[in-house]
XYZ file of C-alpha atoms in Angstrom:
745
model
C -1.791 8.468 -92.683
C 1.935 8.050 -91.971
C 2.474 6.216 -88.677
C 6.234 6.653 -88.543
C 7.632 8.362 -85.470
C 8.837 11.374 -87.445
C 8.113 14.462 -85.340
C 5.468 16.836 -86.705
C 3.792 19.937 -85.267
C 0.099 20.812 -84.906
C -1.424 24.146 -83.875
C -4.875 24.756 -82.510
C -6.844 25.105 -79.304
C -8.016 22.680 -76.621
C -11.667 21.854 -77.075
C -12.207 19.178 -74.433
C -10.275 17.269 -71.745
C -11.325 13.634 -72.233
C -9.235 12.216 -69.414
C -6.596 13.368 -66.941
C -4.943 11.069 -64.384
C -5.369 11.951 -60.728
C -1.851 13.394 -60.482
C -2.148 15.259 -63.798
C 0.699 13.324 -65.371
C -1.284 11.920 -68.319
C -4.022 13.534 -70.404
C -6.207 12.582 -73.356
C -7.460 15.738 -75.060
C -9.585 16.779 -78.042
C -7.736 19.496 -79.940
C -9.253 21.619 -82.718
C -6.484 21.900 -85.300
C -6.977 23.432 -88.754
C -10.730 22.768 -88.767
C -10.214 19.105 -87.729
C -10.626 17.614 -84.285
C -7.745 15.383 -83.196
C -7.182 13.296 -80.068
C -3.834 14.113 -78.514
C -2.366 12.146 -75.583
C 0.611 12.479 -73.288
C 2.061 14.582 -70.506
C 0.141 17.899 -70.577
C -0.716 18.674 -66.931
C -1.332 22.407 -67.241
C -3.427 22.512 -70.431
C -7.018 23.619 -70.021
C -9.991 23.886 -72.336
C -9.634 26.921 -74.602
C -5.847 27.056 -74.449
C -4.117 27.836 -77.738
C -1.272 25.355 -78.182
C 1.463 24.147 -80.447
C 2.165 20.425 -79.969
C 4.973 18.295 -81.363
C 4.832 14.515 -81.629
C 3.780 11.681 -83.934
C 0.677 9.773 -85.018
C 0.017 6.203 -83.873
C -2.849 3.743 -84.144
C -4.134 2.732 -80.697
C -5.591 -0.800 -80.767
C -8.683 0.330 -78.819
C -9.090 4.080 -79.384
C -7.895 4.368 -82.975
C -5.693 7.092 -84.443
C -4.167 9.404 -81.846
C -1.382 11.960 -81.670
C 1.342 11.199 -79.089
C 2.674 14.501 -77.731
C 6.390 14.685 -76.946
C 6.454 18.452 -76.248
C 4.108 21.393 -76.316
C 3.849 25.090 -75.612
C 0.948 27.397 -74.970
C 0.790 30.298 -77.410
C -1.267 33.480 -77.165
C -4.544 33.423 -79.113
C -3.849 35.138 -82.413
C -7.277 36.599 -83.211
C -10.588 37.540 -81.601
C -12.156 34.191 -82.445
C -9.411 32.284 -80.615
C -9.608 34.706 -77.718
C -13.342 34.174 -77.357
C -12.862 30.376 -77.419
C -10.272 30.631 -74.660
C -12.335 32.925 -72.404
C -15.460 30.766 -72.890
C -13.615 27.525 -72.123
C -13.822 27.786 -68.339
C -10.082 28.386 -67.986
C -10.887 31.708 -66.282
C -13.289 31.221 -63.337
C -16.526 33.206 -63.649
C -16.467 33.585 -67.422
C -18.970 31.701 -69.579
C -19.831 31.801 -73.253
C -22.114 34.856 -73.075
C -19.723 37.076 -71.124
C -16.811 35.956 -73.291
C -18.753 36.904 -76.425
C -19.584 40.364 -74.995
C -15.962 41.056 -74.027
C -14.554 40.070 -77.418
C -17.380 41.832 -79.257
C -16.391 45.100 -77.554
C -12.600 44.865 -77.583
C -11.883 42.559 -80.548
C -8.255 41.639 -81.149
C -7.264 44.039 -78.346
C -9.064 41.904 -75.707
C -6.049 40.360 -73.993
C -4.144 43.668 -73.830
C -7.169 45.315 -72.196
C -7.465 42.528 -69.595
C -3.737 42.712 -68.775
C -3.187 46.492 -68.871
C -6.604 48.131 -68.353
C -8.721 45.527 -66.567
C -11.044 48.192 -65.080
C -12.480 48.722 -68.580
C -14.109 45.276 -68.392
C -16.647 46.928 -66.084
C -17.980 48.790 -69.154
C -19.634 45.511 -70.145
C -23.039 44.637 -68.763
C -22.785 41.867 -66.161
C -19.208 42.662 -65.075
C -18.623 44.673 -61.900
C -15.313 46.362 -61.060
C -14.611 43.589 -58.549
C -15.300 40.874 -61.128
C -13.138 42.719 -63.645
C -10.174 42.580 -61.254
C -10.799 38.884 -60.491
C -10.683 38.135 -64.232
C -7.423 40.080 -64.547
C -5.824 38.248 -61.597
C -6.817 34.842 -62.994
C -5.378 35.751 -66.379
C -2.143 36.911 -64.739
C -1.790 33.664 -62.779
C -2.284 31.656 -65.953
C 0.219 33.869 -67.738
C 2.824 33.392 -64.989
C 2.572 29.625 -65.202
C 2.750 29.601 -68.978
C 5.765 31.887 -69.077
C 7.486 29.836 -66.395
C 6.794 26.553 -68.181
C 8.026 27.922 -71.519
C 11.177 29.370 -69.930
C 12.005 26.174 -68.060
C 11.510 23.895 -71.065
C 13.620 26.281 -73.196
C 16.369 25.899 -70.596
C 16.296 22.140 -71.151
C 14.216 20.978 -68.195
C 11.667 18.250 -68.790
C 8.009 19.129 -68.535
C 7.662 16.792 -65.526
C 10.424 18.649 -63.716
C 9.081 22.038 -64.781
C 5.703 21.269 -63.231
C 7.395 20.068 -60.030
C 9.363 23.323 -59.819
C 6.308 25.501 -60.444
C 4.295 23.574 -57.847
C 7.076 24.252 -55.319
C 7.727 27.961 -55.952
C 4.657 29.221 -57.790
C 5.025 32.462 -59.737
C 8.343 33.254 -58.022
C 10.090 30.335 -59.711
C 11.574 32.482 -62.508
C 13.047 34.928 -59.989
C 14.700 31.992 -58.199
C 16.007 30.715 -61.535
C 17.627 34.008 -62.385
C 19.092 34.794 -58.960
C 20.122 31.372 -57.581
C 19.291 28.272 -59.626
C 21.338 26.245 -57.143
C 18.463 26.553 -54.673
C 16.591 24.053 -56.861
C 19.095 21.368 -55.858
C 18.184 21.921 -52.197
C 14.415 22.034 -52.629
C 13.390 19.912 -55.623
C 13.461 16.118 -55.694
C 15.257 14.941 -58.824
C 17.428 18.031 -59.287
C 20.997 17.639 -58.132
C 24.007 19.875 -58.342
C 24.846 18.928 -61.918
C 21.414 19.862 -63.286
C 21.414 23.136 -61.325
C 24.958 23.844 -62.543
C 23.957 23.364 -66.179
C 21.079 25.788 -65.683
C 23.363 28.322 -64.017
C 25.867 28.140 -66.873
C 23.087 28.725 -69.423
C 21.956 31.713 -67.376
C 25.474 33.143 -67.310
C 26.119 32.744 -63.576
C 29.833 32.824 -62.696
C 31.632 29.568 -61.905
C 33.219 31.171 -58.839
C 29.923 32.200 -57.230
C 29.491 31.300 -53.548
C 26.013 29.906 -54.243
C 27.586 27.415 -56.644
C 30.254 26.430 -54.144
C 27.756 25.951 -51.304
C 25.529 23.847 -53.543
C 28.515 21.700 -54.522
C 29.377 21.067 -50.868
C 25.796 20.045 -50.083
C 25.800 17.795 -53.146
C 28.954 16.046 -51.920
C 27.436 15.516 -48.464
C 24.270 14.090 -50.003
C 26.379 11.813 -52.206
C 28.069 10.318 -49.136
C 24.681 9.864 -47.466
C 23.491 7.941 -50.533
C 26.603 5.776 -50.188
C 25.458 4.907 -46.658
C 27.536 7.331 -44.588
C 26.113 9.549 -41.844
C 29.000 12.012 -42.067
C 31.965 12.935 -44.240
C 35.469 13.691 -42.923
C 36.064 17.404 -43.501
C 39.261 17.025 -45.527
C 37.593 14.399 -47.723
C 34.562 16.666 -48.208
C 36.674 19.662 -49.201
C 38.746 17.560 -51.609
C 35.636 16.071 -53.215
C 33.941 19.469 -53.537
C 37.025 20.975 -55.224
C 37.132 18.119 -57.731
C 33.418 18.567 -58.427
C 33.544 22.360 -58.792
C 36.767 22.595 -60.796
C 39.630 25.102 -60.634
C 37.367 28.140 -61.079
C 35.573 27.631 -57.761
C 35.851 30.038 -54.866
C 37.183 29.231 -51.368
C 35.532 25.912 -50.415
C 36.591 26.095 -46.764
C 35.069 29.563 -46.431
C 31.772 28.401 -47.994
C 31.709 25.389 -45.675
C 32.055 27.737 -42.693
C 29.145 29.813 -44.029
C 26.982 26.690 -44.377
C 27.808 25.735 -40.784
C 26.933 29.250 -39.607
C 23.632 29.121 -41.547
C 22.759 25.753 -39.949
C 22.673 23.922 -43.282
C 25.445 21.550 -42.226
C 26.719 20.403 -38.842
C 30.404 20.156 -37.964
C 31.619 17.990 -35.068
C 35.407 17.972 -34.778
C 36.565 16.773 -38.214
C 33.194 15.225 -39.105
C 30.672 17.095 -41.276
C 26.998 16.065 -41.367
C 23.760 17.015 -42.958
C 21.955 18.148 -39.770
C 19.211 15.497 -39.930
C 21.760 12.678 -39.641
C 23.736 14.323 -36.835
C 20.642 14.779 -34.706
C 19.328 11.313 -35.647
C 22.460 9.710 -34.178
C 22.150 11.755 -30.986
C 18.425 11.020 -30.607
C 18.780 7.294 -31.284
C 21.618 6.996 -28.788
C 19.655 8.760 -26.074
C 16.441 6.799 -26.678
C 18.191 3.426 -26.929
C 20.140 3.927 -23.695
C 16.895 4.998 -21.986
C 15.342 1.665 -23.082
C 18.265 -0.262 -21.596
C 16.640 -0.761 -18.177
C 15.526 -3.710 -16.064
C 11.891 -4.719 -16.483
C 11.737 -7.554 -13.926
C 12.244 -7.146 -10.185
C 15.033 -8.914 -8.287
C 12.909 -11.571 -6.575
C 14.511 -14.751 -5.209
C 13.602 -17.729 -7.340
C 12.270 -15.619 -10.232
C 15.097 -16.701 -12.522
C 14.311 -20.394 -12.023
C 10.574 -19.779 -12.424
C 11.127 -18.029 -15.760
C 13.467 -20.770 -16.966
C 10.945 -23.445 -16.058
C 8.245 -21.647 -18.095
C 10.617 -21.295 -21.044
C 11.533 -24.992 -21.037
C 7.848 -25.910 -20.777
C 6.973 -23.799 -23.843
C 9.866 -25.278 -25.842
C 8.833 -28.815 -24.938
C 5.177 -28.152 -25.756
C 6.021 -26.656 -29.160
C 8.620 -29.310 -29.952
C 11.514 -26.868 -30.169
C 15.094 -28.041 -29.778
C 16.973 -25.513 -27.628
C 20.341 -25.022 -25.964
C 21.419 -23.089 -22.869
C 22.294 -19.980 -24.904
C 18.787 -19.760 -26.375
C 17.189 -20.160 -22.946
C 19.531 -17.476 -21.651
C 18.466 -15.222 -24.541
C 14.774 -15.600 -23.697
C 15.479 -14.869 -20.015
C 17.442 -11.731 -20.933
C 14.639 -10.295 -23.063
C 12.080 -11.017 -20.332
C 14.120 -9.205 -17.697
C 15.151 -6.147 -19.739
C 13.535 -3.327 -21.656
C 16.001 -3.712 -24.534
C 17.408 -6.952 -25.912
C 19.456 -7.732 -29.027
C 19.573 -11.221 -30.593
C 22.076 -11.938 -33.361
C 23.295 -15.005 -35.204
C 23.796 -16.528 -38.624
C 21.529 -18.953 -40.509
C 20.622 -22.197 -38.769
C 21.619 -20.985 -35.294
C 18.097 -20.952 -33.891
C 17.071 -17.303 -34.077
C 13.579 -18.230 -35.292
C 13.109 -20.827 -32.552
C 14.217 -18.287 -29.945
C 11.839 -15.646 -31.307
C 8.965 -18.146 -31.260
C 9.606 -19.007 -27.605
C 9.762 -15.286 -26.765
C 6.454 -14.643 -28.541
C 4.705 -17.570 -26.879
C 6.019 -16.636 -23.430
C 4.740 -13.063 -23.599
C 1.398 -14.051 -25.099
C 0.884 -16.564 -22.303
C 1.581 -13.705 -19.874
C -1.251 -11.724 -21.486
C 1.017 -9.238 -23.284
C 0.332 -7.624 -26.662
C 3.157 -8.541 -29.058
C 3.870 -6.666 -32.311
C 6.169 -8.048 -35.026
C 7.764 -5.960 -37.776
C 10.566 -6.013 -40.353
C 12.027 -3.424 -42.751
C 10.514 -4.788 -45.988
C 7.354 -6.533 -47.104
C 9.319 -9.653 -48.040
C 11.025 -9.780 -44.634
C 7.698 -9.245 -42.861
C 6.148 -12.064 -44.891
C 9.000 -14.389 -43.920
C 8.571 -13.435 -40.278
C 4.846 -14.198 -40.476
C 5.493 -17.619 -42.015
C 8.232 -18.460 -39.489
C 6.281 -17.466 -36.371
C 2.641 -18.021 -37.278
C 1.861 -14.473 -36.118
C 1.217 -11.553 -38.439
C 4.147 -9.253 -39.012
C 4.083 -5.917 -40.811
C 6.661 -3.556 -42.259
C 8.114 -0.919 -39.958
C 6.714 1.791 -42.235
C 3.191 0.402 -42.001
C 3.585 -0.085 -38.258
C 4.439 3.597 -37.896
C 2.036 4.888 -40.566
C 2.960 7.784 -42.864
C 1.063 10.926 -41.850
C 2.664 13.574 -44.058
C 5.788 14.714 -45.840
C 7.644 17.890 -44.913
C 9.748 17.566 -48.068
C 10.445 15.131 -50.882
C 13.296 13.321 -49.126
C 13.173 10.365 -46.775
C 14.325 12.617 -43.935
C 11.165 14.707 -44.025
C 8.622 12.004 -43.202
C 6.110 12.546 -40.434
C 4.768 9.265 -39.080
C 1.412 8.781 -37.356
C 3.082 6.904 -34.522
C 5.473 8.949 -32.405
C 6.161 9.921 -28.788
C 2.697 11.473 -28.486
C 0.905 8.591 -30.261
C 3.107 5.569 -29.503
C 2.783 2.007 -30.756
C 0.211 0.161 -28.663
C 2.109 -2.961 -27.617
C 3.802 -4.483 -24.607
C 6.494 -6.197 -26.671
C 7.879 -4.986 -30.020
C 10.064 -7.411 -32.007
C 11.969 -6.104 -35.049
C 13.589 -8.656 -37.369
C 16.295 -8.115 -40.047
C 17.771 -5.196 -38.123
C 20.836 -5.085 -40.395
C 18.545 -3.453 -42.988
C 17.370 -0.629 -40.711
C 19.053 2.729 -41.380
C 19.524 5.520 -38.855
C 16.551 7.645 -39.987
C 14.052 4.769 -39.844
C 15.495 3.684 -36.501
C 14.949 7.176 -35.109
C 11.293 7.094 -36.191
C 10.850 3.625 -34.671
C 12.441 4.494 -31.312
C 10.356 7.665 -31.097
C 7.197 5.538 -31.238
C 8.233 2.894 -28.684
C 6.518 3.621 -25.336
C 8.686 3.559 -22.174
C 6.714 0.614 -20.778
C 7.281 -1.621 -23.830
C 10.067 -4.130 -24.332
C 12.037 -3.688 -27.551
C 13.675 -6.786 -29.066
C 16.020 -6.302 -32.026
C 16.920 -9.358 -34.122
C 19.377 -9.631 -36.974
C 22.543 -11.025 -38.484
C 25.417 -8.588 -38.001
C 27.380 -10.344 -40.780
C 24.830 -9.278 -43.391
C 25.419 -6.211 -45.533
C 24.550 -2.927 -43.828
C 21.389 -1.008 -44.697
C 20.893 0.643 -48.070
C 20.149 3.893 -46.226
C 22.724 5.757 -44.147
C 24.148 4.216 -40.993
C 25.372 0.898 -39.646
C 22.833 0.564 -36.858
C 22.931 -3.116 -35.883
C 26.710 -3.399 -36.118
C 27.188 -0.221 -34.058
C 24.817 -1.486 -31.355
C 26.551 -4.875 -31.245
C 29.924 -3.162 -30.762
C 28.752 -1.789 -27.386
C 29.305 -4.003 -24.343
C 26.700 -2.378 -22.121
C 23.626 -3.725 -23.929
C 22.055 -7.134 -23.307
C 23.153 -9.011 -26.437
C 23.126 -12.742 -27.141
C 25.019 -14.044 -30.176
C 23.833 -17.490 -31.295
C 26.600 -19.532 -32.908
C 25.728 -23.229 -32.699
C 24.388 -24.800 -35.886
C 21.608 -27.203 -34.876
C 21.642 -30.749 -36.270
C 24.614 -30.043 -38.530
C 24.501 -33.538 -40.033
C 21.024 -32.752 -41.386
C 21.715 -29.111 -42.150
C 21.918 -27.936 -45.744
C 25.213 -27.079 -47.368
C 23.848 -23.556 -47.715
C 23.975 -23.050 -43.940
C 27.307 -24.848 -43.499
C 28.986 -22.917 -46.317
C 27.512 -19.627 -45.108
C 29.194 -20.066 -41.735
C 32.471 -21.071 -43.370
C 32.387 -17.988 -45.578
C 31.562 -15.785 -42.593
C 34.602 -17.238 -40.814
C 36.813 -16.634 -43.865
C 37.187 -20.345 -44.712
C 37.271 -21.583 -48.296
C 34.370 -23.833 -49.263
C 34.258 -26.925 -51.451
C 33.271 -25.814 -54.950
C 31.492 -28.705 -56.612
C 28.653 -29.461 -58.998
C 27.750 -32.681 -57.208
C 26.178 -31.458 -53.961
C 22.418 -31.383 -53.798
C 21.709 -27.824 -52.664
C 24.962 -25.854 -53.154
C 26.223 -26.104 -56.723
C 29.208 -24.390 -58.322
C 29.722 -24.395 -62.097
C 33.041 -23.113 -63.443
C 32.242 -20.752 -66.307
C 34.538 -18.023 -67.611
C 32.530 -16.619 -70.513
C 29.720 -14.109 -69.883
C 27.568 -15.277 -72.804
C 27.846 -18.917 -71.648
C 26.865 -17.897 -68.109
C 23.809 -16.025 -69.423
C 22.645 -18.996 -71.474
C 23.214 -21.349 -68.524
C 21.181 -19.085 -66.261
C 18.364 -18.989 -68.819
C 18.321 -22.786 -69.134
C 18.452 -23.378 -65.390
C 15.763 -20.893 -64.439
C 13.322 -21.875 -67.191
C 13.866 -25.643 -67.400
C 16.166 -27.311 -64.877
C 15.538 -25.753 -61.443
C 11.702 -25.526 -61.382
C 11.334 -29.315 -61.569
C 14.450 -29.956 -59.465
C 13.198 -28.036 -56.423
C 9.488 -27.885 -57.251
C 8.808 -24.193 -57.747
C 7.646 -21.672 -60.320
C 10.423 -20.181 -62.525
C 9.303 -16.706 -61.420
C 10.121 -17.624 -57.800
C 13.784 -18.285 -58.621
C 15.935 -15.201 -58.128
C 19.098 -14.175 -59.928
C 21.364 -12.123 -57.669
C 24.429 -10.256 -58.829
C 27.014 -8.090 -57.082
C 26.600 -5.198 -59.513
C 24.009 -3.227 -61.428
C 25.880 -2.544 -64.684
C 28.032 -4.672 -66.983
C 27.456 -7.997 -68.753
C 26.733 -9.724 -65.441
C 24.951 -6.691 -63.972
C 21.309 -6.628 -62.932
C 20.253 -4.278 -65.756
C 21.646 -6.449 -68.555
C 20.481 -9.704 -66.972
C 16.969 -8.305 -66.517
C 16.623 -7.660 -70.249
C 17.808 -11.174 -71.009
C 15.627 -12.887 -68.380
C 12.562 -10.906 -69.424
C 12.906 -12.397 -72.908
C 13.222 -15.891 -71.399
C 10.536 -15.792 -68.686
C 8.062 -13.239 -70.050
C 8.541 -12.962 -73.812
C 6.579 -10.578 -76.001
C 3.066 -11.679 -76.910
C 0.114 -10.139 -78.741
C -1.959 -10.342 -75.550
C 0.614 -8.588 -73.341
C 0.753 -4.806 -73.466
C 4.106 -3.054 -73.233
C 5.423 0.400 -72.404
C 8.936 1.732 -72.987
C 10.203 4.106 -70.295
C 13.645 5.468 -71.056
C 15.808 2.331 -71.428
C 13.408 -0.096 -69.740
C 10.661 -2.032 -71.501
C 7.830 -2.889 -69.110
C 5.506 -5.745 -70.072
C 2.381 -7.122 -68.441
C 3.415 -10.032 -66.221
C 6.900 -8.647 -65.486
C 8.558 -9.035 -62.092
C 9.258 -5.535 -60.767
C 10.738 -3.838 -57.734
C 10.247 -0.426 -56.123
C 13.674 1.240 -55.994
C 12.987 4.244 -53.746
C 10.869 5.071 -50.735
C 7.742 6.768 -52.096
C 5.736 8.060 -49.162
C 3.013 9.554 -51.372
C 2.078 6.712 -53.719
C -1.414 5.465 -52.930
C -2.259 1.776 -52.741
C -5.210 -0.464 -52.018
C -5.501 -4.145 -51.269
C -6.188 -6.571 -54.094
C -9.835 -6.306 -55.194
C -10.031 -10.099 -54.986
C -9.624 -9.669 -51.223
C -12.574 -7.276 -50.943
C -13.564 -8.565 -47.514
C -10.188 -7.352 -46.264
C -10.118 -4.118 -48.283
C -7.669 -1.520 -47.107
C -6.118 1.649 -48.519
C -3.022 3.598 -47.629
C 0.012 5.505 -48.887
C 3.633 4.556 -49.167
C 5.514 2.009 -51.282
C 9.065 1.381 -50.212
C 12.518 0.551 -51.507
C 12.746 -3.190 -52.151
C 9.002 -3.918 -52.391
C 8.466 -6.623 -55.035
C 5.505 -7.369 -57.280
C 4.201 -8.167 -60.756
C 2.778 -5.896 -63.439
C -0.907 -6.709 -63.561
C -2.008 -4.242 -66.229
C -0.694 -1.526 -68.566
C -3.404 1.026 -69.403
C -2.168 3.129 -72.306
C -5.196 5.402 -72.481
C -4.901 6.280 -68.779
C -1.103 6.301 -68.860
C -0.857 3.929 -65.888
C 0.962 0.720 -64.970
C -0.765 -1.275 -62.223
C 1.448 -3.376 -59.949
C 0.284 -6.136 -57.612
C 2.817 -6.440 -54.799
C 3.679 -9.675 -53.027
C 1.793 -8.629 -49.904
C -1.479 -8.047 -51.799
C -1.263 -4.264 -52.205
C -2.067 -2.758 -55.589
C -0.588 0.557 -56.766
C -0.972 2.581 -59.967
C 2.174 4.138 -61.436
C 1.679 7.016 -63.904
C 3.913 6.639 -66.952
C 5.814 9.791 -65.903
C 6.748 8.320 -62.493
C 8.282 5.027 -63.612
C 11.808 5.985 -62.576
C 10.917 4.428 -59.199
C 10.182 1.036 -60.779
C 12.648 -1.508 -62.154
C 12.565 -5.066 -63.472
C 13.481 -7.628 -60.811
C 14.200 -10.929 -62.564
C 17.711 -10.070 -61.475
C 18.711 -7.691 -58.685
C 21.818 -6.676 -56.830
C 22.625 -8.665 -53.713
C 22.285 -5.469 -51.705
C 18.680 -5.078 -52.876
C 17.868 -8.679 -51.909
C 18.363 -8.184 -48.175
C 15.511 -9.486 -46.048
C 14.204 -11.725 -48.818
C 14.217 -15.497 -49.131
C 13.778 -17.478 -52.346
C 13.441 -21.223 -53.100
C 16.626 -20.919 -55.156
C 19.118 -18.224 -56.055
C 21.539 -18.085 -58.966
C 24.626 -15.891 -58.505
C 26.948 -15.132 -61.462
C 30.480 -14.265 -60.311
C 32.599 -12.966 -63.168
C 34.355 -9.661 -63.945
C 33.386 -8.040 -60.643
C 34.904 -4.649 -59.887
C 37.351 -4.635 -56.959
C 35.177 -2.691 -54.467
C 32.547 -5.474 -54.700
C 34.929 -8.366 -54.107
C 34.399 -9.035 -50.409
C 33.071 -11.664 -48.019
C 29.871 -10.085 -46.682
C 28.497 -9.628 -50.192
C 28.863 -13.327 -51.020
C 27.569 -14.331 -47.574
C 24.448 -12.178 -47.941
C 23.743 -13.545 -51.428
C 23.866 -17.231 -50.564
C 21.849 -16.794 -47.348
C 18.917 -15.548 -49.446
C 18.350 -19.141 -50.666
C 16.106 -21.594 -48.881
C 16.603 -24.782 -50.896
C 19.314 -24.300 -53.490
C 22.247 -22.038 -54.414
C 23.849 -22.014 -57.860
C 27.161 -20.154 -58.268
C 28.442 -19.694 -61.825
C 31.773 -18.148 -62.671
C 35.405 -18.022 -61.671
C 36.428 -20.179 -58.668
C 39.436 -17.934 -58.049
C 37.080 -14.991 -57.701
C 34.914 -16.905 -55.193
C 37.973 -17.631 -53.051
C 39.157 -14.036 -53.330
C 35.775 -12.810 -52.068
C 36.000 -15.188 -49.098
C 39.555 -14.007 -48.345
C 38.575 -10.330 -48.433
C 36.990 -9.312 -45.172
C 35.567 -6.268 -46.902
C 35.276 -2.631 -46.198
C 32.026 -1.935 -44.417
C 33.645 1.281 -43.256
C 30.443 3.197 -42.889
C 31.115 6.714 -41.674
C 28.923 6.521 -38.599
C 29.494 7.903 -35.106
C 26.453 6.129 -33.653
C 28.594 3.793 -31.519
C 30.419 6.834 -30.122
C 27.085 8.530 -29.366
C 25.867 5.379 -27.599
C 28.943 5.306 -25.351
C 28.560 9.009 -24.590
C 24.857 8.604 -23.752
C 25.551 5.560 -21.567
C 28.249 7.372 -19.555
C 25.983 10.271 -18.598
């Protein structure tokens, strides 16, 4: 048998479903084709036993299950003769029909069976064992099957993938074709993974005019969503109109008029010259109101109370062996006396010590203290630094349901009606918290609880929309303490010293001789790659005493020679090379291999997980894997079509082959994606960086991810240029304005 990947076609009917993954994304099926039975595998979610099909694909030899046929596309075709019709009806595809009834129906109506069921279903009652009611039920079931088949065929003919076609049918049901023909742009609003460009291609194929208002409205919404993905809560109206015109081209209708219609329909919100997707407008308003409401005194004005509190603080610090200054003691006093407190500061300024004193004080007072951070890595760091268990904000809130497929439609278990049960809630790495997550968090904080927000305002802003921590810190009516003193500077690492210099815009000494902050001048991309490979596999592990997999390569960009995508391919070959005992799976342009370091790249509120089976005594299950979660590929199961990932926090999740767009290799990652993480060592290549990424905060965030050692490789002039460029963190956010408005009421 030829095992080349030349595409061939088989025709036959489905005899048996051997296996289908829980989400229907992968099937192993026995197909009767030309008198032979073949095992076909792949994405075939809607096929049922008895279906007549035409499949296209290629043969391959599975190391465990033998010769199989890998399906790349398929279509269901009507049974051509009475024999095929009887097989289909007897398969169980139509509820209530078994082999005997199927044989009677086909025996009576022969090759005309399907026409009778579709056009004259009442005639089925002529057969013994079929009532008029049952006859109509059979007809309805056949019609439903027919609708799905026709829809799937039509959508795949229009160029949509089978995965997307199923998602569309699951959303709209039998009305999906009507929506296609009347307004395909609605798909961009309702279906995850379909944007304006895909909807526009469909519309063009369907002959819809380029100057249609539906197209224009969809283009405007696409532009707004684009700015949200870039981190902005709103778009200036003139900028939105200009961008929409460029997107839609000269044939578009009146963009301003369509924008007015969207405002009137409530699909967008206009506030002066700012245009929002409604969820982000109302999130800013809600967060401002709730945060100002938290900004109240929690301790009475009693003479001598201030000194009593300070005495208790100093006692705790002395007992725990903490070195403190007056500003830290003042910070602890402020959070004790107020319902809302914000603590900021760079590395080495004593944030962790201050948090530990706060925790110990409240615990000694008999209070319940809850710790949380935006990511699993950040929560793990918080746990290690404090000795108390911290969780992610998402797990603290608990995902109850989804109202749509976007991050804005999440319903959390914890809310105003079912608040977090704690007296004190401490959130670390607040620079990573976007406006939508902050809204969910504030909604679940009870009025009686203290809320303590901790972060470094000099870090990059959140991946999601908003600039929450920076906006809060810009307001002078909150209780904020900014820690600035570097403790024991003579013993402090060069990482901390250089981080503060960079933050202040000062050039740093670039040398290869310092112990923990090393710069190597390299101006050739291939040389940099080879140096990275040598350092991460040979030099650094013994130098700092860690596993090569624990060393992280960070880069400003995703694409290019020094981008995360290219470096991941290279580092995979160095750290996890191909082996006969490691299974692999190619998804689009990414090769996944057992043992690979991987990262979740989107919030997936539906993906199920369980704790590692080796921790059975602590077994737990749940849903939700989130942007930035890191892990290793434990197993690739080809027959089940699943990649199993063990995350750093002990959770295990199964990814169907069809859903791997949410997973990426993580030997290298962008600096933005590294926020909240800490690694024994980081390596940062700095060469040929595009102008928008040449700025101070990016470099500062990258080097502060390292605990023991930083290696910079590249152009020293570029390093200095990054330090000189304050950067454009010009997030379009009106949260600070909303806070001032709420505070003045």
